[in-house]
Amino acid sequence: MRRARLKRLKHLKQLNSAGFSLVELLVVMIILALLGALVLPKFIKHVDPAKLKAANVQIEMLGTALDTMRLDIGRYPTGDEGLEMLRADPGDVPGWNGPYIKKEVPLDPWKRAYVYVYPGEQGDYDIICYGADGTPGGTEENQDVVSWKGLE
């Protein structure tokens, strides 16, 4: 009987030592929080420049599609027809041979529509993304990305 009791106590002792103590868990959580506090700001610094570059790439892609359409129909879409003419056949435009982009006209990286102006003030047409703030002008993540110049 004594032997069975000792065996049971030994088994209970093994169960208690198998897990982590509350202090050990708190230390691990504090270390993870400190690492997150150091790494997260550096990661976030790279998000906005990446969005600006993505907007620049999308504007270039839209520009290429517009140039291809102009070769087919002899003109760019009017301001009223807009970028949607890259996807949808207007029906009354001779030579339209689209769609000129595979998917729907993309939104900018901040989930807003690109501004299309025809005739453009800086070129044949202007495609504009107003950056993170959605208003003209700005610097850093709020800078405008436009079809007539690349990122500075």
Short mmCIF file of N, CA and C in Angstrom, two decimals:
data_model
loop_
_atom_site.label_atom_id
_atom_site.label_comp_id
_atom_site.label_asym_id
_atom_site.label_seq_id
_atom_site.Cartn_x
_atom_site.Cartn_y
_atom_site.Cartn_z
N MET A 1 0.82 -1.18 0.00
CA MET A 1 0.00 0.00 0.00
C MET A 1 0.87 1.25 0.00
N ARG A 2 1.91 1.20 0.80
CA ARG A 2 2.82 2.34 0.86
C ARG A 2 3.50 2.54 -0.49
N ARG A 3 3.81 1.45 -1.13
CA ARG A 3 4.46 1.50 -2.42
C ARG A 3 3.53 2.15 -3.47
N ALA A 4 2.27 1.82 -3.48
CA ALA A 4 1.30 2.40 -4.41
C ALA A 4 1.15 3.89 -4.14
N ARG A 5 1.17 4.27 -2.87
CA ARG A 5 1.05 5.69 -2.52
C ARG A 5 2.28 6.46 -3.01
N LEU A 6 3.46 5.91 -2.84
CA LEU A 6 4.68 6.56 -3.31
C LEU A 6 4.66 6.69 -4.84
N LYS A 7 4.18 5.65 -5.48
CA LYS A 7 4.10 5.67 -6.93
C LYS A 7 3.14 6.77 -7.40
N ARG A 8 2.00 6.91 -6.71
CA ARG A 8 1.02 7.94 -7.05
C ARG A 8 1.59 9.34 -6.81
N LEU A 9 2.30 9.56 -5.72
CA LEU A 9 2.92 10.85 -5.42
C LEU A 9 3.97 11.21 -6.48
N LYS A 10 4.74 10.21 -6.87
CA LYS A 10 5.76 10.43 -7.89
C LYS A 10 5.10 10.84 -9.22
N HIS A 11 3.97 10.20 -9.55
CA HIS A 11 3.24 10.52 -10.77
C HIS A 11 2.68 11.94 -10.71
N LEU A 12 2.13 12.34 -9.57
CA LEU A 12 1.60 13.69 -9.40
C LEU A 12 2.72 14.74 -9.50
N LYS A 13 3.88 14.44 -8.97
CA LYS A 13 5.01 15.35 -9.03
C LYS A 13 5.45 15.56 -10.49
N GLN A 14 5.44 14.48 -11.28
CA GLN A 14 5.80 14.59 -12.69
C GLN A 14 4.79 15.44 -13.45
N LEU A 15 3.50 15.30 -13.12
CA LEU A 15 2.48 16.11 -13.79
C LEU A 15 2.67 17.59 -13.48
N ASN A 16 2.99 17.93 -12.26
CA ASN A 16 3.18 19.32 -11.87
C ASN A 16 4.39 19.94 -12.52
N SER A 17 5.43 19.18 -12.76
CA SER A 17 6.65 19.74 -13.33
C SER A 17 6.62 19.74 -14.86
N ALA A 18 5.59 19.22 -15.49
CA ALA A 18 5.54 19.11 -16.95
C ALA A 18 5.21 20.44 -17.61
N GLY A 19 4.53 21.37 -16.95
CA GLY A 19 4.11 22.63 -17.56
C GLY A 19 5.03 23.78 -17.21
N PHE A 20 4.60 24.99 -17.64
CA PHE A 20 5.34 26.21 -17.34
C PHE A 20 4.68 26.91 -16.18
N SER A 21 5.49 27.60 -15.40
CA SER A 21 4.92 28.37 -14.29
C SER A 21 4.39 29.70 -14.83
N LEU A 22 3.61 30.37 -14.05
CA LEU A 22 3.05 31.67 -14.43
C LEU A 22 4.17 32.68 -14.66
N VAL A 23 5.18 32.65 -13.87
CA VAL A 23 6.30 33.58 -14.00
C VAL A 23 7.03 33.35 -15.33
N GLU A 24 7.23 32.09 -15.69
CA GLU A 24 7.89 31.79 -16.96
C GLU A 24 7.06 32.29 -18.14
N LEU A 25 5.76 32.10 -18.08
CA LEU A 25 4.89 32.58 -19.16
C LEU A 25 4.92 34.10 -19.24
N LEU A 26 4.92 34.79 -18.13
CA LEU A 26 4.97 36.25 -18.12
C LEU A 26 6.29 36.76 -18.71
N VAL A 27 7.39 36.10 -18.38
CA VAL A 27 8.69 36.50 -18.93
C VAL A 27 8.69 36.35 -20.45
N VAL A 28 8.16 35.26 -20.96
CA VAL A 28 8.10 35.05 -22.40
C VAL A 28 7.22 36.11 -23.07
N MET A 29 6.08 36.42 -22.45
CA MET A 29 5.19 37.43 -23.01
C MET A 29 5.85 38.80 -23.03
N ILE A 30 6.61 39.14 -22.00
CA ILE A 30 7.30 40.43 -21.96
C ILE A 30 8.37 40.49 -23.04
N ILE A 31 9.10 39.41 -23.24
CA ILE A 31 10.12 39.37 -24.29
C ILE A 31 9.49 39.55 -25.66
N LEU A 32 8.37 38.86 -25.90
CA LEU A 32 7.68 38.99 -27.19
C LEU A 32 7.16 40.41 -27.41
N ALA A 33 6.64 41.03 -26.36
CA ALA A 33 6.14 42.41 -26.46
C ALA A 33 7.28 43.37 -26.78
N LEU A 34 8.43 43.18 -26.15
CA LEU A 34 9.59 44.04 -26.43
C LEU A 34 10.07 43.87 -27.86
N LEU A 35 10.13 42.63 -28.33
CA LEU A 35 10.53 42.39 -29.71
C LEU A 35 9.54 43.03 -30.69
N GLY A 36 8.26 42.90 -30.39
CA GLY A 36 7.23 43.52 -31.24
C GLY A 36 7.37 45.03 -31.26
N ALA A 37 7.67 45.63 -30.12
CA ALA A 37 7.83 47.08 -30.04
C ALA A 37 9.04 47.55 -30.85
N LEU A 38 10.04 46.73 -30.98
CA LEU A 38 11.22 47.10 -31.76
C LEU A 38 11.05 46.85 -33.25
N VAL A 39 10.41 45.76 -33.62
CA VAL A 39 10.31 45.36 -35.02
C VAL A 39 9.14 46.03 -35.73
N LEU A 40 7.99 46.16 -35.11
CA LEU A 40 6.78 46.66 -35.76
C LEU A 40 6.96 48.06 -36.35
N PRO A 41 7.54 49.02 -35.63
CA PRO A 41 7.72 50.35 -36.25
C PRO A 41 8.59 50.32 -37.51
N LYS A 42 9.61 49.48 -37.52
CA LYS A 42 10.46 49.38 -38.70
C LYS A 42 9.70 48.77 -39.87
N PHE A 43 8.82 47.82 -39.59
CA PHE A 43 8.01 47.20 -40.63
C PHE A 43 7.01 48.21 -41.19
N ILE A 44 6.37 48.97 -40.32
CA ILE A 44 5.35 49.94 -40.75
C ILE A 44 5.96 51.02 -41.62
N LYS A 45 7.23 51.39 -41.38
CA LYS A 45 7.90 52.41 -42.18
C LYS A 45 7.99 52.01 -43.65
N HIS A 46 7.97 50.71 -43.93
CA HIS A 46 8.11 50.25 -45.30
C HIS A 46 6.77 50.05 -46.00
N VAL A 47 5.66 50.15 -45.30
CA VAL A 47 4.35 49.90 -45.90
C VAL A 47 3.94 51.04 -46.82
N ASP A 48 4.06 52.30 -46.38
CA ASP A 48 3.61 53.42 -47.20
C ASP A 48 4.43 53.59 -48.47
N PRO A 49 5.77 53.51 -48.43
CA PRO A 49 6.51 53.57 -49.70
C PRO A 49 6.12 52.44 -50.65
N ALA A 50 5.81 51.28 -50.12
CA ALA A 50 5.39 50.17 -50.98
C ALA A 50 4.06 50.48 -51.64
N LYS A 51 3.15 51.12 -50.92
CA LYS A 51 1.87 51.49 -51.51
C LYS A 51 2.05 52.53 -52.62
N LEU A 52 2.97 53.48 -52.41
CA LEU A 52 3.24 54.47 -53.45
C LEU A 52 3.82 53.80 -54.69
N LYS A 53 4.71 52.85 -54.49
CA LYS A 53 5.28 52.13 -55.64
C LYS A 53 4.21 51.30 -56.34
N ALA A 54 3.31 50.70 -55.58
CA ALA A 54 2.22 49.92 -56.18
C ALA A 54 1.32 50.82 -57.02
N ALA A 55 1.02 52.02 -56.52
CA ALA A 55 0.20 52.96 -57.28
C ALA A 55 0.91 53.35 -58.58
N ASN A 56 2.21 53.57 -58.50
CA ASN A 56 2.98 53.92 -59.69
C ASN A 56 2.93 52.80 -60.73
N VAL A 57 3.07 51.56 -60.27
CA VAL A 57 3.03 50.41 -61.18
C VAL A 57 1.64 50.28 -61.82
N GLN A 58 0.59 50.45 -61.02
CA GLN A 58 -0.77 50.34 -61.57
C GLN A 58 -1.04 51.45 -62.58
N ILE A 59 -0.55 52.66 -62.31
CA ILE A 59 -0.74 53.76 -63.26
C ILE A 59 -0.01 53.45 -64.57
N GLU A 60 1.19 52.90 -64.48
CA GLU A 60 1.92 52.51 -65.69
C GLU A 60 1.15 51.45 -66.47
N MET A 61 0.58 50.47 -65.77
CA MET A 61 -0.19 49.41 -66.42
C MET A 61 -1.43 49.99 -67.11
N LEU A 62 -2.11 50.90 -66.43
CA LEU A 62 -3.29 51.53 -67.03
C LEU A 62 -2.88 52.35 -68.25
N GLY A 63 -1.75 53.04 -68.16
CA GLY A 63 -1.26 53.83 -69.29
C GLY A 63 -0.95 52.96 -70.50
N THR A 64 -0.35 51.82 -70.27
CA THR A 64 -0.06 50.89 -71.36
C THR A 64 -1.35 50.40 -72.01
N ALA A 65 -2.34 50.09 -71.19
CA ALA A 65 -3.63 49.63 -71.72
C ALA A 65 -4.31 50.76 -72.52
N LEU A 66 -4.22 52.00 -72.02
CA LEU A 66 -4.80 53.13 -72.74
C LEU A 66 -4.11 53.34 -74.09
N ASP A 67 -2.79 53.20 -74.11
CA ASP A 67 -2.06 53.37 -75.37
C ASP A 67 -2.44 52.27 -76.37
N THR A 68 -2.62 51.05 -75.89
CA THR A 68 -3.04 49.96 -76.77
C THR A 68 -4.43 50.23 -77.34
N MET A 69 -5.34 50.73 -76.50
CA MET A 69 -6.69 51.04 -76.97
C MET A 69 -6.64 52.16 -78.01
N ARG A 70 -5.79 53.15 -77.78
CA ARG A 70 -5.69 54.26 -78.74
C ARG A 70 -5.23 53.75 -80.11
N LEU A 71 -4.34 52.76 -80.11
CA LEU A 71 -3.91 52.18 -81.40
C LEU A 71 -5.07 51.52 -82.12
N ASP A 72 -5.99 50.91 -81.36
CA ASP A 72 -7.14 50.22 -81.96
C ASP A 72 -8.22 51.18 -82.42
N ILE A 73 -8.57 52.15 -81.59
CA ILE A 73 -9.74 53.00 -81.91
C ILE A 73 -9.35 54.40 -82.37
N GLY A 74 -8.07 54.74 -82.27
CA GLY A 74 -7.62 56.04 -82.78
C GLY A 74 -7.74 57.18 -81.79
N ARG A 75 -8.13 56.90 -80.56
CA ARG A 75 -8.25 57.97 -79.55
C ARG A 75 -8.24 57.35 -78.16
N TYR A 76 -8.06 58.21 -77.17
CA TYR A 76 -8.18 57.78 -75.78
C TYR A 76 -9.62 57.92 -75.34
N PRO A 77 -10.04 57.24 -74.28
CA PRO A 77 -11.41 57.43 -73.77
C PRO A 77 -11.61 58.88 -73.32
N THR A 78 -12.81 59.36 -73.50
CA THR A 78 -13.13 60.70 -73.00
C THR A 78 -13.19 60.66 -71.48
N GLY A 79 -13.27 61.82 -70.88
CA GLY A 79 -13.40 61.88 -69.42
C GLY A 79 -14.65 61.17 -68.94
N ASP A 80 -15.73 61.26 -69.72
CA ASP A 80 -16.98 60.59 -69.33
C ASP A 80 -16.87 59.07 -69.49
N GLU A 81 -16.19 58.60 -70.53
CA GLU A 81 -16.03 57.16 -70.73
C GLU A 81 -15.10 56.58 -69.67
N GLY A 82 -14.07 57.30 -69.34
CA GLY A 82 -13.17 56.94 -68.25
C GLY A 82 -12.42 55.63 -68.46
N LEU A 83 -11.78 55.19 -67.39
CA LEU A 83 -10.98 53.98 -67.43
C LEU A 83 -11.83 52.72 -67.59
N GLU A 84 -13.13 52.81 -67.33
CA GLU A 84 -14.01 51.66 -67.46
C GLU A 84 -14.06 51.15 -68.90
N MET A 85 -13.73 52.03 -69.85
CA MET A 85 -13.75 51.63 -71.26
C MET A 85 -12.64 50.61 -71.55
N LEU A 86 -11.67 50.49 -70.66
CA LEU A 86 -10.63 49.48 -70.82
C LEU A 86 -11.20 48.07 -70.65
N ARG A 87 -12.30 47.93 -69.91
CA ARG A 87 -12.90 46.63 -69.64
C ARG A 87 -14.19 46.38 -70.40
N ALA A 88 -15.02 47.40 -70.51
CA ALA A 88 -16.36 47.22 -71.06
C ALA A 88 -16.46 47.78 -72.47
N ASP A 89 -16.99 46.99 -73.38
CA ASP A 89 -17.18 47.41 -74.76
C ASP A 89 -18.29 48.47 -74.79
N PRO A 90 -17.95 49.67 -75.24
CA PRO A 90 -18.98 50.72 -75.29
C PRO A 90 -20.03 50.46 -76.36
N GLY A 91 -19.73 49.56 -77.30
CA GLY A 91 -20.72 49.17 -78.31
C GLY A 91 -20.74 50.06 -79.54
N ASP A 92 -20.47 51.34 -79.39
CA ASP A 92 -20.57 52.25 -80.52
C ASP A 92 -19.22 52.81 -80.95
N VAL A 93 -18.14 52.14 -80.54
CA VAL A 93 -16.79 52.62 -80.89
C VAL A 93 -16.15 51.62 -81.84
N PRO A 94 -16.00 52.02 -83.12
CA PRO A 94 -15.39 51.11 -84.09
C PRO A 94 -13.93 50.81 -83.73
N GLY A 95 -13.55 49.56 -83.86
CA GLY A 95 -12.17 49.15 -83.62
C GLY A 95 -11.87 48.71 -82.21
N TRP A 96 -12.84 48.89 -81.27
CA TRP A 96 -12.59 48.49 -79.89
C TRP A 96 -12.36 46.98 -79.88
N ASN A 97 -11.21 46.57 -79.36
CA ASN A 97 -10.83 45.16 -79.42
C ASN A 97 -10.41 44.67 -78.04
N GLY A 98 -11.14 45.09 -77.01
CA GLY A 98 -10.76 44.77 -75.63
C GLY A 98 -11.41 43.51 -75.15
N PRO A 99 -11.38 43.26 -73.91
CA PRO A 99 -10.91 44.16 -72.86
C PRO A 99 -9.39 44.31 -72.88
N TYR A 100 -8.93 45.48 -72.46
CA TYR A 100 -7.51 45.81 -72.51
C TYR A 100 -6.80 45.52 -71.19
N ILE A 101 -7.55 45.22 -70.17
CA ILE A 101 -6.98 44.74 -68.91
C ILE A 101 -7.77 43.51 -68.50
N LYS A 102 -7.11 42.56 -67.84
CA LYS A 102 -7.73 41.26 -67.54
C LYS A 102 -8.80 41.34 -66.45
N LYS A 103 -8.56 42.17 -65.45
CA LYS A 103 -9.50 42.27 -64.33
C LYS A 103 -10.16 43.63 -64.33
N GLU A 104 -11.01 43.85 -63.34
CA GLU A 104 -11.66 45.15 -63.22
C GLU A 104 -10.61 46.25 -63.06
N VAL A 105 -10.98 47.48 -63.38
CA VAL A 105 -10.07 48.61 -63.18
C VAL A 105 -9.71 48.65 -61.70
N PRO A 106 -8.42 48.59 -61.38
CA PRO A 106 -8.04 48.50 -59.96
C PRO A 106 -8.29 49.80 -59.21
N LEU A 107 -8.51 49.66 -57.92
CA LEU A 107 -8.53 50.82 -57.03
C LEU A 107 -7.09 51.09 -56.64
N ASP A 108 -6.83 52.31 -56.18
CA ASP A 108 -5.47 52.60 -55.73
C ASP A 108 -5.21 51.84 -54.42
N PRO A 109 -3.98 51.80 -53.94
CA PRO A 109 -3.67 51.02 -52.73
C PRO A 109 -4.45 51.45 -51.48
N TRP A 110 -5.07 52.62 -51.52
CA TRP A 110 -5.87 53.09 -50.38
C TRP A 110 -7.36 52.87 -50.65
N LYS A 111 -7.67 52.05 -51.65
CA LYS A 111 -9.04 51.63 -51.98
C LYS A 111 -9.91 52.77 -52.52
N ARG A 112 -9.28 53.69 -53.26
CA ARG A 112 -10.02 54.76 -53.93
C ARG A 112 -9.80 54.64 -55.43
N ALA A 113 -10.73 55.14 -56.20
CA ALA A 113 -10.60 55.09 -57.66
C ALA A 113 -9.52 56.05 -58.13
N TYR A 114 -8.81 55.65 -59.17
CA TYR A 114 -7.85 56.55 -59.80
C TYR A 114 -8.63 57.65 -60.51
N VAL A 115 -8.07 58.85 -60.55
CA VAL A 115 -8.68 59.97 -61.26
C VAL A 115 -8.13 59.96 -62.68
N TYR A 116 -9.04 59.93 -63.66
CA TYR A 116 -8.66 59.95 -65.07
C TYR A 116 -9.14 61.26 -65.67
N VAL A 117 -8.21 61.99 -66.31
CA VAL A 117 -8.55 63.27 -66.92
C VAL A 117 -8.14 63.23 -68.38
N TYR A 118 -9.11 63.50 -69.27
CA TYR A 118 -8.82 63.58 -70.69
C TYR A 118 -9.58 64.76 -71.28
N PRO A 119 -8.93 65.63 -72.00
CA PRO A 119 -7.50 65.67 -72.25
C PRO A 119 -6.75 66.06 -70.97
N GLY A 120 -5.55 65.57 -70.87
CA GLY A 120 -4.76 65.81 -69.67
C GLY A 120 -4.14 67.19 -69.65
N GLU A 121 -3.78 67.63 -68.47
CA GLU A 121 -3.10 68.90 -68.32
C GLU A 121 -1.60 68.75 -68.53
N GLN A 122 -1.07 67.54 -68.27
CA GLN A 122 0.37 67.31 -68.37
C GLN A 122 0.75 66.40 -69.54
N GLY A 123 -0.19 65.72 -70.11
CA GLY A 123 0.06 64.80 -71.22
C GLY A 123 -1.22 64.60 -72.01
N ASP A 124 -1.24 63.55 -72.84
CA ASP A 124 -2.47 63.26 -73.57
C ASP A 124 -3.63 63.00 -72.61
N TYR A 125 -3.32 62.33 -71.51
CA TYR A 125 -4.29 62.04 -70.45
C TYR A 125 -3.53 62.11 -69.14
N ASP A 126 -4.25 62.25 -68.06
CA ASP A 126 -3.65 62.22 -66.73
C ASP A 126 -4.34 61.13 -65.92
N ILE A 127 -3.55 60.32 -65.24
CA ILE A 127 -4.08 59.36 -64.25
C ILE A 127 -3.44 59.77 -62.94
N ILE A 128 -4.28 59.95 -61.91
CA ILE A 128 -3.79 60.51 -60.66
C ILE A 128 -4.26 59.66 -59.47
N CYS A 129 -3.35 59.43 -58.55
CA CYS A 129 -3.65 58.84 -57.24
C CYS A 129 -3.22 59.87 -56.22
N TYR A 130 -4.10 60.26 -55.32
CA TYR A 130 -3.80 61.33 -54.37
C TYR A 130 -3.13 60.87 -53.08
N GLY A 131 -2.63 59.66 -53.04
CA GLY A 131 -1.89 59.20 -51.86
C GLY A 131 -2.78 58.84 -50.69
N ALA A 132 -2.16 58.70 -49.54
CA ALA A 132 -2.86 58.22 -48.34
C ALA A 132 -3.97 59.15 -47.89
N ASP A 133 -3.77 60.46 -48.03
CA ASP A 133 -4.78 61.40 -47.53
C ASP A 133 -5.92 61.64 -48.51
N GLY A 134 -5.76 61.23 -49.77
CA GLY A 134 -6.83 61.37 -50.76
C GLY A 134 -7.07 62.79 -51.24
N THR A 135 -6.14 63.71 -50.96
CA THR A 135 -6.29 65.09 -51.40
C THR A 135 -5.06 65.49 -52.22
N PRO A 136 -5.22 66.45 -53.13
CA PRO A 136 -4.08 66.87 -53.95
C PRO A 136 -2.92 67.42 -53.11
N GLY A 137 -1.72 67.17 -53.61
CA GLY A 137 -0.52 67.64 -52.93
C GLY A 137 -0.12 66.71 -51.80
N GLY A 138 0.90 67.11 -51.08
CA GLY A 138 1.33 66.32 -49.94
C GLY A 138 2.73 65.77 -50.13
N THR A 139 3.27 65.26 -49.06
CA THR A 139 4.61 64.68 -49.07
C THR A 139 4.55 63.30 -48.44
N GLU A 140 5.63 62.57 -48.60
CA GLU A 140 5.78 61.21 -48.08
C GLU A 140 4.60 60.35 -48.48
N GLU A 141 3.87 59.73 -47.54
CA GLU A 141 2.78 58.83 -47.92
C GLU A 141 1.57 59.57 -48.49
N ASN A 142 1.53 60.90 -48.34
CA ASN A 142 0.42 61.69 -48.87
C ASN A 142 0.71 62.27 -50.24
N GLN A 143 1.89 61.98 -50.81
CA GLN A 143 2.23 62.56 -52.11
C GLN A 143 1.37 61.97 -53.22
N ASP A 144 1.15 62.78 -54.23
CA ASP A 144 0.39 62.34 -55.39
C ASP A 144 1.27 61.45 -56.26
N VAL A 145 0.66 60.43 -56.85
CA VAL A 145 1.34 59.60 -57.85
C VAL A 145 0.58 59.85 -59.14
N VAL A 146 1.30 60.28 -60.17
CA VAL A 146 0.65 60.72 -61.40
C VAL A 146 1.29 60.05 -62.61
N SER A 147 0.56 60.05 -63.72
CA SER A 147 1.02 59.34 -64.91
C SER A 147 2.15 60.05 -65.62
N TRP A 148 2.36 61.32 -65.38
CA TRP A 148 3.36 62.05 -66.14
C TRP A 148 4.73 62.10 -65.48
N LYS A 149 4.87 61.52 -64.30
CA LYS A 149 6.19 61.45 -63.66
C LYS A 149 6.22 60.28 -62.71
N GLY A 150 7.39 59.77 -62.44
CA GLY A 150 7.55 58.67 -61.49
C GLY A 150 7.67 59.19 -60.08
N LEU A 151 7.93 58.30 -59.17
CA LEU A 151 8.15 58.69 -57.77
C LEU A 151 9.46 59.44 -57.67
N GLU A 152 9.49 60.43 -56.80
CA GLU A 152 10.72 61.21 -56.60
C GLU A 152 11.49 60.67 -55.45
#
